[in-house]
PDB file of C-alpha atoms and ligand atoms in Angstrom:
ATOM      1  CA  MET A 730      91.418 117.830 137.532  1.00 92.00           C
ATOM      2  CA  THR A 731      95.206 117.243 137.531  1.00 95.00           C
ATOM      3  CA  ILE A 732      97.697 115.409 135.341  1.00 95.00           C
ATOM      4  CA  ALA A 733      97.472 112.456 137.733  1.00 95.00           C
ATOM      5  CA  ASP A 734      93.645 112.389 137.352  1.00 95.00           C
ATOM      6  CA  ILE A 735      93.917 112.329 133.558  1.00 96.00           C
ATOM      7  CA  PHE A 736      96.258 109.337 133.747  1.00 95.00           C
ATOM      8  CA  ALA A 737      93.972 107.564 136.217  1.00 95.00           C
ATOM      9  CA  GLN A 738      90.890 108.078 134.008  1.00 95.00           C
ATOM     10  CA  SER A 739      92.376 107.686 130.528  1.00 96.00           C
ATOM     11  CA  ALA A 740      91.044 104.864 128.368  1.00 95.00           C
ATOM     12  CA  LEU A 741      94.241 104.951 126.285  1.00 97.00           C
ATOM     13  CA  PRO A 742      97.522 103.094 126.869  1.00 96.00           C
ATOM     14  CA  ARG A 743      99.873 104.988 129.188  1.00 95.00           C
ATOM     15  CA  LEU A 744     102.300 105.994 126.415  1.00 94.00           C
ATOM     16  CA  GLU A 745      99.573 107.502 124.219  1.00 96.00           C
ATOM     17  CA  THR A 746      98.124 109.397 127.197  1.00 97.00           C
ATOM     18  CA  GLU A 747     101.613 110.783 127.867  1.00 95.00           C
ATOM     19  CA  ILE A 748     102.008 111.856 124.226  1.00 95.00           C
ATOM     20  CA  PHE A 749      98.661 113.687 124.169  1.00 96.00           C
ATOM     21  CA  VAL A 750      99.011 115.377 127.562  1.00 96.00           C
ATOM     22  CA  SER A 751     102.516 116.477 126.752  1.00 95.00           C
ATOM     23  CA  PHE A 752     101.299 117.773 123.343  1.00 95.00           C
ATOM     24  CA  LEU A 753      98.387 119.695 124.919  1.00 96.00           C
ATOM     25  CA  LEU A 754     100.469 121.222 127.716  1.00 95.00           C
ATOM     26  CA  GLN A 755     103.573 121.693 125.533  1.00 94.00           C
ATOM     27  CA  LYS A 756     105.640 120.059 128.288  1.00 94.00           C
ATOM     28  CA  ASN A 757     107.985 117.104 127.944  1.00 92.00           C
ATOM     29  CA  ARG A 758     107.194 113.674 129.358  1.00 89.00           C
ATOM     30  CA  GLU A 759     109.624 114.093 132.281  1.00 92.00           C
ATOM     31  CA  PHE A 760     107.572 117.087 133.407  1.00 95.00           C
ATOM     32  CA  LEU A 761     104.384 114.993 133.482  1.00 93.00           C
ATOM     33  CA  LEU A 762     106.064 112.367 135.648  1.00 92.00           C
ATOM     34  CA  THR A 763     107.593 114.847 138.071  1.00 95.00           C
ATOM     35  CA  HIS A 764     104.583 117.223 138.331  1.00 95.00           C
ATOM     36  CA  PRO A 765     101.488 114.996 138.527  1.00 94.00           C
ATOM     37  CA  GLU A 766      99.722 117.620 140.693  1.00 95.00           C
ATOM     38  CA  THR A 767      99.677 120.198 137.820  1.00 94.00           C
ATOM     39  CA  PRO A 768      96.080 121.424 137.316  1.00 95.00           C
ATOM     40  CA  ILE A 769      94.381 120.756 133.962  1.00 95.00           C
ATOM     41  CA  ASN A 770      91.768 123.323 133.008  1.00 95.00           C
ATOM     42  CA  LYS A 771      88.382 122.403 131.514  1.00 95.00           C
ATOM     43  CA  ALA A 772      89.266 123.376 127.947  1.00 96.00           C
ATOM     44  CA  THR A 773      92.408 121.220 127.967  1.00 97.00           C
ATOM     45  CA  HIS A 774      90.523 118.302 129.487  1.00 96.00           C
ATOM     46  CA  LYS A 775      87.903 118.600 126.739  1.00 97.00           C
ATOM     47  CA  LYS A 776      90.614 118.620 124.056  1.00 97.00           C
ATOM     48  CA  PHE A 777      92.169 115.523 125.644  1.00 97.00           C
ATOM     49  CA  LEU A 778      88.817 113.702 125.527  1.00 97.00           C
ATOM     50  CA  ILE A 779      88.400 114.571 121.826  1.00 97.00           C
ATOM     51  CA  LEU A 780      91.904 113.255 121.031  1.00 97.00           C
ATOM     52  CA  SER A 781      91.239 110.166 123.099  1.00 97.00           C
ATOM     53  CA  ARG A 782      87.978 109.418 121.263  1.00 97.00           C
ATOM     54  CA  LYS A 783      89.625 109.855 117.858  1.00 96.00           C
ATOM     55  CA  ARG A 784      92.505 107.630 118.888  1.00 96.00           C
ATOM     56  CA  GLN A 785      90.055 104.933 119.971  1.00 95.00           C
ATOM     57  CA  ASP A 786      88.564 105.274 116.494  1.00 92.00           C
ATOM     58  CA  ASN A 787      92.031 104.327 115.136  1.00 91.00           C
ATOM     59  CA  TRP A 788      93.197 107.806 114.110  1.00 94.00           C
ATOM     60  CA  PRO A 789      97.008 107.675 113.963  1.00 94.00           C
ATOM     61  CA  VAL A 790      98.638 109.512 116.871  1.00 95.00           C
ATOM     62  CA  ALA A 791     100.692 111.482 114.328  1.00 96.00           C
ATOM     63  CA  TYR A 792      97.598 112.977 112.656  1.00 96.00           C
ATOM     64  CA  LEU A 793      96.244 114.020 116.039  1.00 97.00           C
ATOM     65  CA  THR A 794      99.441 115.777 117.088  1.00 96.00           C
ATOM     66  CA  GLY A 795     100.279 116.892 113.529  1.00 97.00           C
ATOM     67  CA  GLN A 796     103.823 115.585 113.632  1.00 95.00           C
ATOM     68  CA  LYS A 797     105.984 112.484 113.363  1.00 96.00           C
ATOM     69  CA  GLU A 798     109.650 111.837 113.976  1.00 96.00           C
ATOM     70  CA  PHE A 799     111.553 110.171 111.145  1.00 97.00           C
ATOM     71  CA  TYR A 800     115.324 109.655 111.045  1.00 97.00           C
ATOM     72  CA  GLY A 801     115.642 111.923 114.093  1.00 96.00           C
ATOM     73  CA  LEU A 802     113.801 114.823 112.398  1.00 98.00           C
ATOM     74  CA  LYS A 803     110.323 116.148 113.127  1.00 96.00           C
ATOM     75  CA  PHE A 804     107.951 116.189 110.158  1.00 98.00           C
ATOM     76  CA  LYS A 805     104.616 117.887 109.812  1.00 98.00           C
ATOM     77  CA  VAL A 806     101.977 115.319 108.879  1.00 98.00           C
ATOM     78  CA  THR A 807      98.350 115.733 107.889  1.00 97.00           C
ATOM     79  CA  PRO A 808      95.801 113.212 106.615  1.00 95.00           C
ATOM     80  CA  ALA A 809      96.997 114.135 103.083  1.00 96.00           C
ATOM     81  CA  VAL A 810     100.220 112.160 103.628  1.00 97.00           C
ATOM     82  CA  LEU A 811     101.227 108.732 104.803  1.00 96.00           C
ATOM     83  CA  VAL A 812     102.669 108.759 108.321  1.00 96.00           C
ATOM     84  CA  PRO A 813     106.381 107.987 107.714  1.00 97.00           C
ATOM     85  CA  ARG A 814     107.259 104.553 109.081  1.00 95.00           C
ATOM     86  CA  PRO A 815     110.407 103.562 111.007  1.00 94.00           C
ATOM     87  CA  GLU A 816     111.069 100.703 108.555  1.00 94.00           C
ATOM     88  CA  THR A 817     111.565 103.273 105.776  1.00 96.00           C
ATOM     89  CA  GLU A 818     114.541 104.801 107.640  1.00 95.00           C
ATOM     90  CA  MET A 819     116.815 102.057 106.258  1.00 95.00           C
ATOM     91  CA  MET A 820     116.171 103.424 102.780  1.00 96.00           C
ATOM     92  CA  VAL A 821     117.751 106.709 103.847  1.00 97.00           C
ATOM     93  CA  GLU A 822     120.877 104.856 105.014  1.00 95.00           C
ATOM     94  CA  GLU A 823     121.044 102.857 101.804  1.00 96.00           C
ATOM     95  CA  ILE A 824     120.942 106.033  99.707  1.00 96.00           C
ATOM     96  CA  ILE A 825     123.588 107.752 101.808  1.00 95.00           C
ATOM     97  CA  ASP A 826     125.901 104.739 101.420  1.00 95.00           C
ATOM     98  CA  ILE A 827     125.430 104.799  97.645  1.00 95.00           C
ATOM     99  CA  VAL A 828     126.123 108.550  97.448  1.00 93.00           C
ATOM    100  CA  LYS A 829     129.290 108.184  99.562  1.00 92.00           C
ATOM    101  CA  LYS A 830     130.555 105.486  97.165  1.00 91.00           C
ATOM    102  CA  ASP A 831     129.808 107.827  94.250  1.00 88.00           C
ATOM    103  CA  LYS A 832     131.954 110.483  95.898  1.00 86.00           C
ATOM    104  CA  GLN A 833     134.897 108.055  96.181  1.00 86.00           C
ATOM    105  CA  GLN A 834     134.514 107.304  92.475  1.00 85.00           C
ATOM    106  CA  HIS A 835     134.159 110.999  91.564  1.00 86.00           C
ATOM    107  CA  VAL A 836     130.637 110.463  90.248  1.00 87.00           C
ATOM    108  CA  THR A 837     127.922 113.071  90.769  1.00 87.00           C
ATOM    109  CA  SER A 838     124.591 111.819  92.087  1.00 90.00           C
ATOM    110  CA  THR A 839     121.078 112.917  91.195  1.00 94.00           C
ATOM    111  CA  ILE A 840     118.687 111.668  93.851  1.00 96.00           C
ATOM    112  CA  VAL A 841     114.966 111.502  93.233  1.00 97.00           C
ATOM    113  CA  ASP A 842     112.263 110.498  95.682  1.00 98.00           C
ATOM    114  CA  ILE A 843     109.137 109.293  93.907  1.00 98.00           C
ATOM    115  CA  GLY A 844     105.883 109.418  95.870  1.00 97.00           C
ATOM    116  CA  THR A 845     107.484 111.706  98.420  1.00 98.00           C
ATOM    117  CA  GLY A 846     104.401 112.150 100.657  1.00 97.00           C
ATOM    118  CA  SER A 847     105.556 114.203 103.652  1.00 98.00           C
ATOM    119  CA  GLY A 848     109.006 114.513 102.036  1.00 98.00           C
ATOM    120  CA  ALA A 849     110.483 112.333 104.779  1.00 98.00           C
ATOM    121  CA  ILE A 850     112.941 110.325 102.655  1.00 98.00           C
ATOM    122  CA  ILE A 851     114.436 113.119 100.558  1.00 98.00           C
ATOM    123  CA  ILE A 852     114.582 115.594 103.457  1.00 98.00           C
ATOM    124  CA  ALA A 853     116.292 113.061 105.736  1.00 98.00           C
ATOM    125  CA  VAL A 854     118.805 112.210 102.991  1.00 97.00           C
ATOM    126  CA  VAL A 855     119.610 115.852 102.231  1.00 97.00           C
ATOM    127  CA  SER A 856     119.922 116.865 105.853  1.00 96.00           C
ATOM    128  CA  GLU A 857     122.299 113.933 106.557  1.00 95.00           C
ATOM    129  CA  LEU A 858     124.438 114.792 103.532  1.00 94.00           C
ATOM    130  CA  LYS A 859     124.532 118.427 104.605  1.00 93.00           C
ATOM    131  CA  LYS A 860     125.993 117.359 107.952  1.00 92.00           C
ATOM    132  CA  LEU A 861     128.962 115.687 106.211  1.00 86.00           C
ATOM    133  CA  LYS A 862     130.265 119.146 105.335  1.00 75.00           C
ATOM    134  CA  ASN A 863     131.886 117.978 102.104  1.00 79.00           C
ATOM    135  CA  ASP A 864     131.094 118.757  98.500  1.00 85.00           C
ATOM    136  CA  ILE A 865     128.511 115.950  98.123  1.00 86.00           C
ATOM    137  CA  PHE A 866     125.795 118.300  99.344  1.00 85.00           C
ATOM    138  CA  LYS A 867     126.882 121.057  96.997  1.00 85.00           C
ATOM    139  CA  ASN A 868     127.342 118.872  93.917  1.00 86.00           C
ATOM    140  CA  SER A 869     124.364 116.524  94.163  1.00 90.00           C
ATOM    141  CA  GLU A 870     120.889 117.251  92.835  1.00 93.00           C
ATOM    142  CA  PHE A 871     117.768 116.422  94.793  1.00 96.00           C
ATOM    143  CA  LYS A 872     114.253 116.098  93.383  1.00 96.00           C
ATOM    144  CA  ALA A 873     110.965 114.732  94.657  1.00 98.00           C
ATOM    145  CA  SER A 874     107.578 114.050  93.139  1.00 97.00           C
ATOM    146  CA  ASP A 875     104.080 113.086  94.082  1.00 97.00           C
ATOM    147  CA  ILE A 876     100.831 112.819  92.185  1.00 97.00           C
ATOM    148  CA  SER A 877      98.932 114.379  95.080  1.00 97.00           C
ATOM    149  CA  ALA A 878      98.964 118.189  95.255  1.00 97.00           C
ATOM    150  CA  PRO A 879      97.972 118.263  98.969  1.00 97.00           C
ATOM    151  CA  ALA A 880     100.816 115.834  99.773  1.00 97.00           C
ATOM    152  CA  LEU A 881     103.328 117.975  97.859  1.00 98.00           C
ATOM    153  CA  LYS A 882     102.194 121.009  99.828  1.00 98.00           C
ATOM    154  CA  VAL A 883     103.081 119.218 103.084  1.00 98.00           C
ATOM    155  CA  ALA A 884     106.424 118.053 101.646  1.00 98.00           C
ATOM    156  CA  LYS A 885     107.319 121.621 100.656  1.00 98.00           C
ATOM    157  CA  GLN A 886     106.372 122.884 104.126  1.00 98.00           C
ATOM    158  CA  ASN A 887     108.650 120.254 105.642  1.00 98.00           C
ATOM    159  CA  ALA A 888     111.504 121.284 103.345  1.00 98.00           C
ATOM    160  CA  ILE A 889     111.052 124.881 104.534  1.00 98.00           C
ATOM    161  CA  LYS A 890     110.881 123.730 108.171  1.00 97.00           C
ATOM    162  CA  HIS A 891     114.244 121.988 107.755  1.00 98.00           C
ATOM    163  CA  LYS A 892     115.751 124.884 105.755  1.00 97.00           C
ATOM    164  CA  LEU A 893     116.261 122.751 102.669  1.00 97.00           C
ATOM    165  CA  SER A 894     113.712 124.240 100.299  1.00 96.00           C
ATOM    166  CA  SER A 895     116.336 125.821  98.069  1.00 95.00           C
ATOM    167  CA  LYS A 896     118.081 122.473  97.671  1.00 96.00           C
ATOM    168  CA  ILE A 897     115.128 120.160  96.861  1.00 97.00           C
ATOM    169  CA  LYS A 898     112.958 120.636  93.774  1.00 97.00           C
ATOM    170  CA  PHE A 899     109.405 119.322  93.957  1.00 97.00           C
ATOM    171  CA  TYR A 900     107.335 118.198  90.965  1.00 97.00           C
ATOM    172  CA  ARG A 901     103.788 117.008  90.583  1.00 97.00           C
ATOM    173  CA  GLY A 902     103.124 114.114  88.238  1.00 96.00           C
ATOM    174  CA  ASN A 903     102.824 110.427  87.564  1.00 97.00           C
ATOM    175  CA  LEU A 904     105.992 108.707  88.827  1.00 97.00           C
ATOM    176  CA  LEU A 905     109.042 109.492  86.638  1.00 95.00           C
ATOM    177  CA  GLN A 906     107.004 111.511  84.139  1.00 94.00           C
ATOM    178  CA  ALA A 907     106.982 114.340  86.673  1.00 94.00           C
ATOM    179  CA  PHE A 908     110.678 115.081  86.040  1.00 91.00           C
ATOM    180  CA  LYS A 909     110.735 115.129  82.224  1.00 86.00           C
ATOM    181  CA  PHE A 910     114.246 113.646  82.256  1.00 84.00           C
ATOM    182  CA  LYS A 911     116.419 113.845  79.189  1.00 76.00           C
ATOM    183  CA  GLN A 912     119.381 111.551  78.543  1.00 70.00           C
ATOM    184  CA  ASN A 913     121.909 114.386  78.120  1.00 75.00           C
ATOM    185  CA  GLN A 914     120.885 115.916  81.464  1.00 78.00           C
ATOM    186  CA  LEU A 915     121.970 112.762  83.236  1.00 79.00           C
ATOM    187  CA  ASN A 916     125.010 111.668  81.240  1.00 77.00           C
ATOM    188  CA  LYS A 917     127.974 110.690  83.448  1.00 81.00           C
ATOM    189  CA  LYS A 918     125.773 111.045  86.540  1.00 86.00           C
ATOM    190  CA  HIS A 919     124.370 108.404  88.847  1.00 92.00           C
ATOM    191  CA  LEU A 920     120.583 108.510  88.986  1.00 95.00           C
ATOM    192  CA  ILE A 921     119.452 107.202  92.373  1.00 96.00           C
ATOM    193  CA  ILE A 922     115.711 106.616  92.595  1.00 97.00           C
ATOM    194  CA  ALA A 923     114.059 106.146  95.977  1.00 98.00           C
ATOM    195  CA  ALA A 924     110.534 104.794  95.714  1.00 98.00           C
ATOM    196  CA  ASN A 925     108.210 103.993  98.546  1.00 97.00           C
ATOM    197  CA  LEU A 926     105.131 103.609  96.384  1.00 97.00           C
ATOM    198  CA  PRO A 927     101.762 102.180  97.445  1.00 94.00           C
ATOM    199  CA  TYR A 928     102.384  98.431  97.736  1.00 94.00           C
ATOM    200  CA  LEU A 929      99.692  96.929  99.923  1.00 92.00           C
ATOM    201  CA  THR A 930      97.142  94.631  98.340  1.00 90.00           C
ATOM    202  CA  SER A 931      93.488  95.585  98.605  1.00 84.00           C
ATOM    203  CA  THR A 932      92.974  92.563 100.917  1.00 86.00           C
ATOM    204  CA  GLN A 933      95.783  93.689 103.256  1.00 87.00           C
ATOM    205  CA  ILE A 934      94.212  97.158 103.464  1.00 87.00           C
ATOM    206  CA  ASN A 935      90.746  95.836 104.232  1.00 84.00           C
ATOM    207  CA  LYS A 936      92.203  93.718 107.048  1.00 84.00           C
ATOM    208  CA  SER A 937      94.029  96.652 108.725  1.00 83.00           C
ATOM    209  CA  PRO A 938      91.655  99.084 110.472  1.00 77.00           C
ATOM    210  CA  GLY A 939      94.726 100.912 111.854  1.00 77.00           C
ATOM    211  CA  ILE A 940      95.434 102.411 108.430  1.00 86.00           C
ATOM    212  CA  ASN A 941      91.977 103.379 107.262  1.00 84.00           C
ATOM    213  CA  HIS A 942      92.498 107.060 108.095  1.00 89.00           C
ATOM    214  CA  GLU A 943      95.584 107.254 105.842  1.00 90.00           C
ATOM    215  CA  PRO A 944      95.192 108.149 102.143  1.00 90.00           C
ATOM    216  CA  ARG A 945      94.241 105.137 100.025  1.00 89.00           C
ATOM    217  CA  LEU A 946      96.331 106.735  97.260  1.00 89.00           C
ATOM    218  CA  ALA A 947      99.398 106.248  99.470  1.00 89.00           C
ATOM    219  CA  LEU A 948      98.735 102.611 100.294  1.00 89.00           C
ATOM    220  CA  ASP A 949      96.811 100.706  97.675  1.00 87.00           C
ATOM    221  CA  GLY A 950      99.032  98.899  95.182  1.00 89.00           C
ATOM    222  CA  SER A 951      96.034  97.063  93.710  1.00 87.00           C
ATOM    223  CA  LYS A 952      95.545  93.275  93.517  1.00 82.00           C
ATOM    224  CA  GLN A 953      99.121  92.009  93.996  1.00 85.00           C
ATOM    225  CA  GLY A 954     100.411  95.313  95.336  1.00 88.00           C
ATOM    226  CA  PHE A 955     102.832  95.832  92.447  1.00 91.00           C
ATOM    227  CA  LYS A 956     100.818  98.071  90.135  1.00 94.00           C
ATOM    228  CA  TYR A 957     102.953 101.181  90.729  1.00 96.00           C
ATOM    229  CA  TYR A 958     106.305  99.431  90.647  1.00 96.00           C
ATOM    230  CA  ARG A 959     105.405  97.778  87.319  1.00 96.00           C
ATOM    231  CA  GLU A 960     104.484 101.201  85.945  1.00 97.00           C
ATOM    232  CA  LEU A 961     107.694 102.743  87.320  1.00 97.00           C
ATOM    233  CA  PHE A 962     109.838  99.970  85.769  1.00 97.00           C
ATOM    234  CA  LYS A 963     108.035 100.476  82.446  1.00 97.00           C
ATOM    235  CA  GLN A 964     108.557 104.244  82.518  1.00 96.00           C
ATOM    236  CA  LEU A 965     112.230 103.843  83.422  1.00 95.00           C
ATOM    237  CA  LYS A 966     112.808 101.368  80.591  1.00 93.00           C
ATOM    238  CA  GLU A 967     111.064 103.645  78.108  1.00 92.00           C
ATOM    239  CA  LEU A 968     113.333 106.549  79.047  1.00 88.00           C
ATOM    240  CA  ASN A 969     116.183 104.622  77.384  1.00 86.00           C
ATOM    241  CA  LEU A 970     118.822 106.070  79.667  1.00 84.00           C
ATOM    242  CA  ASN A 971     121.379 103.665  78.253  1.00 81.00           C
ATOM    243  CA  GLU A 972     124.420 105.730  79.167  1.00 82.00           C
ATOM    244  CA  VAL A 973     123.271 106.488  82.694  1.00 88.00           C
ATOM    245  CA  LYS A 974     124.134 104.512  85.791  1.00 91.00           C
ATOM    246  CA  ILE A 975     120.877 103.927  87.701  1.00 95.00           C
ATOM    247  CA  SER A 976     120.121 102.591  91.174  1.00 96.00           C
ATOM    248  CA  LEU A 977     116.528 102.037  92.094  1.00 97.00           C
ATOM    249  CA  ILE A 978     115.544 101.349  95.689  1.00 98.00           C
ATOM    250  CA  CYS A 979     111.969 100.180  96.175  1.00 97.00           C
ATOM    251  CA  GLU A 980     110.262  99.588  99.491  1.00 97.00           C
ATOM    252  CA  ILE A 981     108.089  96.459  99.398  1.00 96.00           C
ATOM    253  CA  ASP A 982     106.032  94.273 101.676  1.00 93.00           C
ATOM    254  CA  PRO A 983     108.152  91.322 102.903  1.00 94.00           C
ATOM    255  CA  SER A 984     105.703  88.935 101.197  1.00 93.00           C
ATOM    256  CA  GLN A 985     106.583  90.505  97.801  1.00 93.00           C
ATOM    257  CA  ASN A 986     110.302  89.798  97.990  1.00 95.00           C
ATOM    258  CA  ILE A 987     110.488  86.872  95.556  1.00 95.00           C
ATOM    259  CA  SER A 988     107.719  88.055  93.216  1.00 94.00           C
ATOM    260  CA  GLY A 989     109.174  91.590  93.256  1.00 95.00           C
ATOM    261  CA  GLN A 990     112.613  90.269  92.251  1.00 96.00           C
ATOM    262  CA  LYS A 991     111.059  88.292  89.388  1.00 96.00           C
ATOM    263  CA  ILE A 992     109.070  91.269  88.107  1.00 96.00           C
ATOM    264  CA  ALA A 993     112.122  93.546  88.264  1.00 96.00           C
ATOM    265  CA  LYS A 994     114.144  90.918  86.348  1.00 96.00           C
ATOM    266  CA  LEU A 995     111.526  90.900  83.569  1.00 96.00           C
ATOM    267  CA  TYR A 996     112.061  94.610  82.975  1.00 96.00           C
ATOM    268  CA  PHE A 997     115.803  94.723  83.672  1.00 95.00           C
ATOM    269  CA  PRO A 998     117.241  91.298  82.766  1.00 95.00           C
ATOM    270  CA  THR A 999     120.872  92.333  83.155  1.00 94.00           C
ATOM    271  CA  ALA A1000     120.451  94.350  86.365  1.00 95.00           C
ATOM    272  CA  ASN A1001     121.901  93.335  89.708  1.00 96.00           C
ATOM    273  CA  ILE A1002     118.913  92.923  92.020  1.00 97.00           C
ATOM    274  CA  ILE A1003     119.316  92.357  95.731  1.00 97.00           C
ATOM    275  CA  SER A1004     116.881  92.346  98.633  1.00 97.00           C
ATOM    276  CA  LYS A1005     117.639  94.138 101.884  1.00 96.00           C
ATOM    277  CA  LYS A1006     116.060  93.740 105.307  1.00 93.00           C
ATOM    278  CA  ASP A1007     114.565  96.396 107.568  1.00 91.00           C
ATOM    279  CA  LEU A1008     115.352  96.916 111.260  1.00 86.00           C
ATOM    280  CA  ARG A1009     112.986  94.073 112.149  1.00 90.00           C
ATOM    281  CA  LYS A1010     114.967  91.761 109.882  1.00 92.00           C
ATOM    282  CA  LYS A1011     112.190  91.487 107.283  1.00 94.00           C
ATOM    283  CA  TYR A1012     112.853  91.802 103.565  1.00 96.00           C
ATOM    284  CA  ARG A1013     111.722  95.354 102.868  1.00 96.00           C
ATOM    285  CA  PHE A1014     113.747  96.750  99.954  1.00 97.00           C
ATOM    286  CA  LEU A1015     114.731  95.790  96.444  1.00 97.00           C
ATOM    287  CA  VAL A1016     117.945  97.468  95.358  1.00 97.00           C
ATOM    288  CA  ILE A1017     118.121  97.316  91.570  1.00 97.00           C
ATOM    289  CA  SER A1018     121.394  98.411  89.967  1.00 95.00           C
ATOM    290  CA  ILE A1019     120.955  98.950  86.252  1.00 91.00           C
TER     291      ILE A1019
HETATM  292  C1  LIG B1646     103.563 104.788 100.585  1.00 60.03           C
HETATM  293  S1  LIG B1646     103.378 106.553 100.367  1.00 60.03           S
HETATM  294  C2  LIG B1646     105.041 107.019 100.723  1.00 60.03           C
HETATM  295  C3  LIG B1646     105.205 108.406 101.271  1.00 60.03           C
HETATM  296  C4  LIG B1646     106.632 108.759 101.676  1.00 60.03           C
HETATM  297  N1  LIG B1646     107.579 108.573 100.601  1.00 60.03           N
HETATM  298  C5  LIG B1646     107.077 107.933 102.870  1.00 60.03           C
HETATM  299  O1  LIG B1646     107.940 107.041 102.699  1.00 60.03           O
HETATM  300  O2  LIG B1646     106.567 108.154 103.981  1.00 60.03           O
HETATM  301  C6  LIG B1646     103.225 106.637  98.618  1.00 60.03           C
HETATM  302  C7  LIG B1646     103.134 108.027  98.005  1.00 60.03           C
HETATM  303  O3  LIG B1646     103.055 107.864  96.576  1.00 60.03           O
HETATM  304  C8  LIG B1646     102.164 108.816  96.050  1.00 60.03           C
HETATM  305  N2  LIG B1646     101.685 108.332  94.744  1.00 60.03           N
HETATM  306  C9  LIG B1646     100.665 107.486  94.477  1.00 60.03           C
HETATM  307  N3  LIG B1646     100.552 107.292  93.157  1.00 60.03           N
HETATM  308  C10 LIG B1646     101.528 108.029  92.563  1.00 60.03           C
HETATM  309  C11 LIG B1646     101.930 108.250  91.206  1.00 60.03           C
HETATM  310  N4  LIG B1646     101.313 107.625  90.201  1.00 60.03           N
HETATM  311  N5  LIG B1646     102.952 109.083  90.962  1.00 60.03           N
HETATM  312  C12 LIG B1646     103.601 109.713  91.992  1.00 60.03           C
HETATM  313  N6  LIG B1646     103.267 109.540  93.281  1.00 60.03           N
HETATM  314  C13 LIG B1646     102.246 108.710  93.572  1.00 60.03           C
HETATM  315  C14 LIG B1646     101.084 108.959  97.118  1.00 60.03           C
HETATM  316  O4  LIG B1646     100.388 110.178  96.979  1.00 60.03           O
HETATM  317  C15 LIG B1646     101.920 108.839  98.397  1.00 60.03           C
HETATM  318  O5  LIG B1646     102.327 110.112  98.841  1.00 60.03           O
END
């Protein structure tokens, strides 16, 4: 058996076969193309067949290889966390733009990532800000929370992997309650909240076999998909952070754009609420400036 034989016999699309063979051999894809005669031993072939079967049973490629690229960084992923999606990358850019504006206005930012999962959003933000080599990285605070202990464990491992564990504080708890914020802690600061909370409706989940290996806790936003955002808005309002500038960026399903705006307006009638599109030009984010 050779690399060429595996490709000839594989029941998977070419790209997925390439990903698995390159993962098993620890060789890049160029190597597979230029060395098709490389022998594959029995043990490796068996491992390939197991991966192939799981993939055909809709296991995400990222769970099978244990990693996923997000914002140019490699993240460890396990079935305890949602596989970070490319559409979420725009949230990272949005946050970085907001923090850069804060710097121009001499305002210090506190950035929190609620429902951090693998830690993808907060780690990508912090590692981009670190690259700027100015005092934003030094002066800003970074926090992340999740209700799931196994997810937080993965997020912390990713922070260590990217050498950012001393910069990001992780908390377990229900949305904002995890942080136990006090008004005087945040005075004169800009609180930037990134939230990619479960927002799919139960019907959407039942119709998507491709996601049934991912944690329901990461996906299911109940009937209309807005259960967690409603709760987050309620918690934020109850904190009474009247003196604090707040920006809240929520990832949504494009179908929730109008309803999401209306719900946000109910909680924050005087806020500036705008919708932003993802890379596929679909409404994907609500940016709520309070
Ligand atoms: C859609 S996933 C997003 C994961 C990650 N932020 C990303 O963008 O890839 C939602 C995350 O919210 C977490 N979560 C669910 N309910 C929560 C709650 N009440 N409080 C905090 N986190 C929660 C889930 O465990 C999951 O990790």
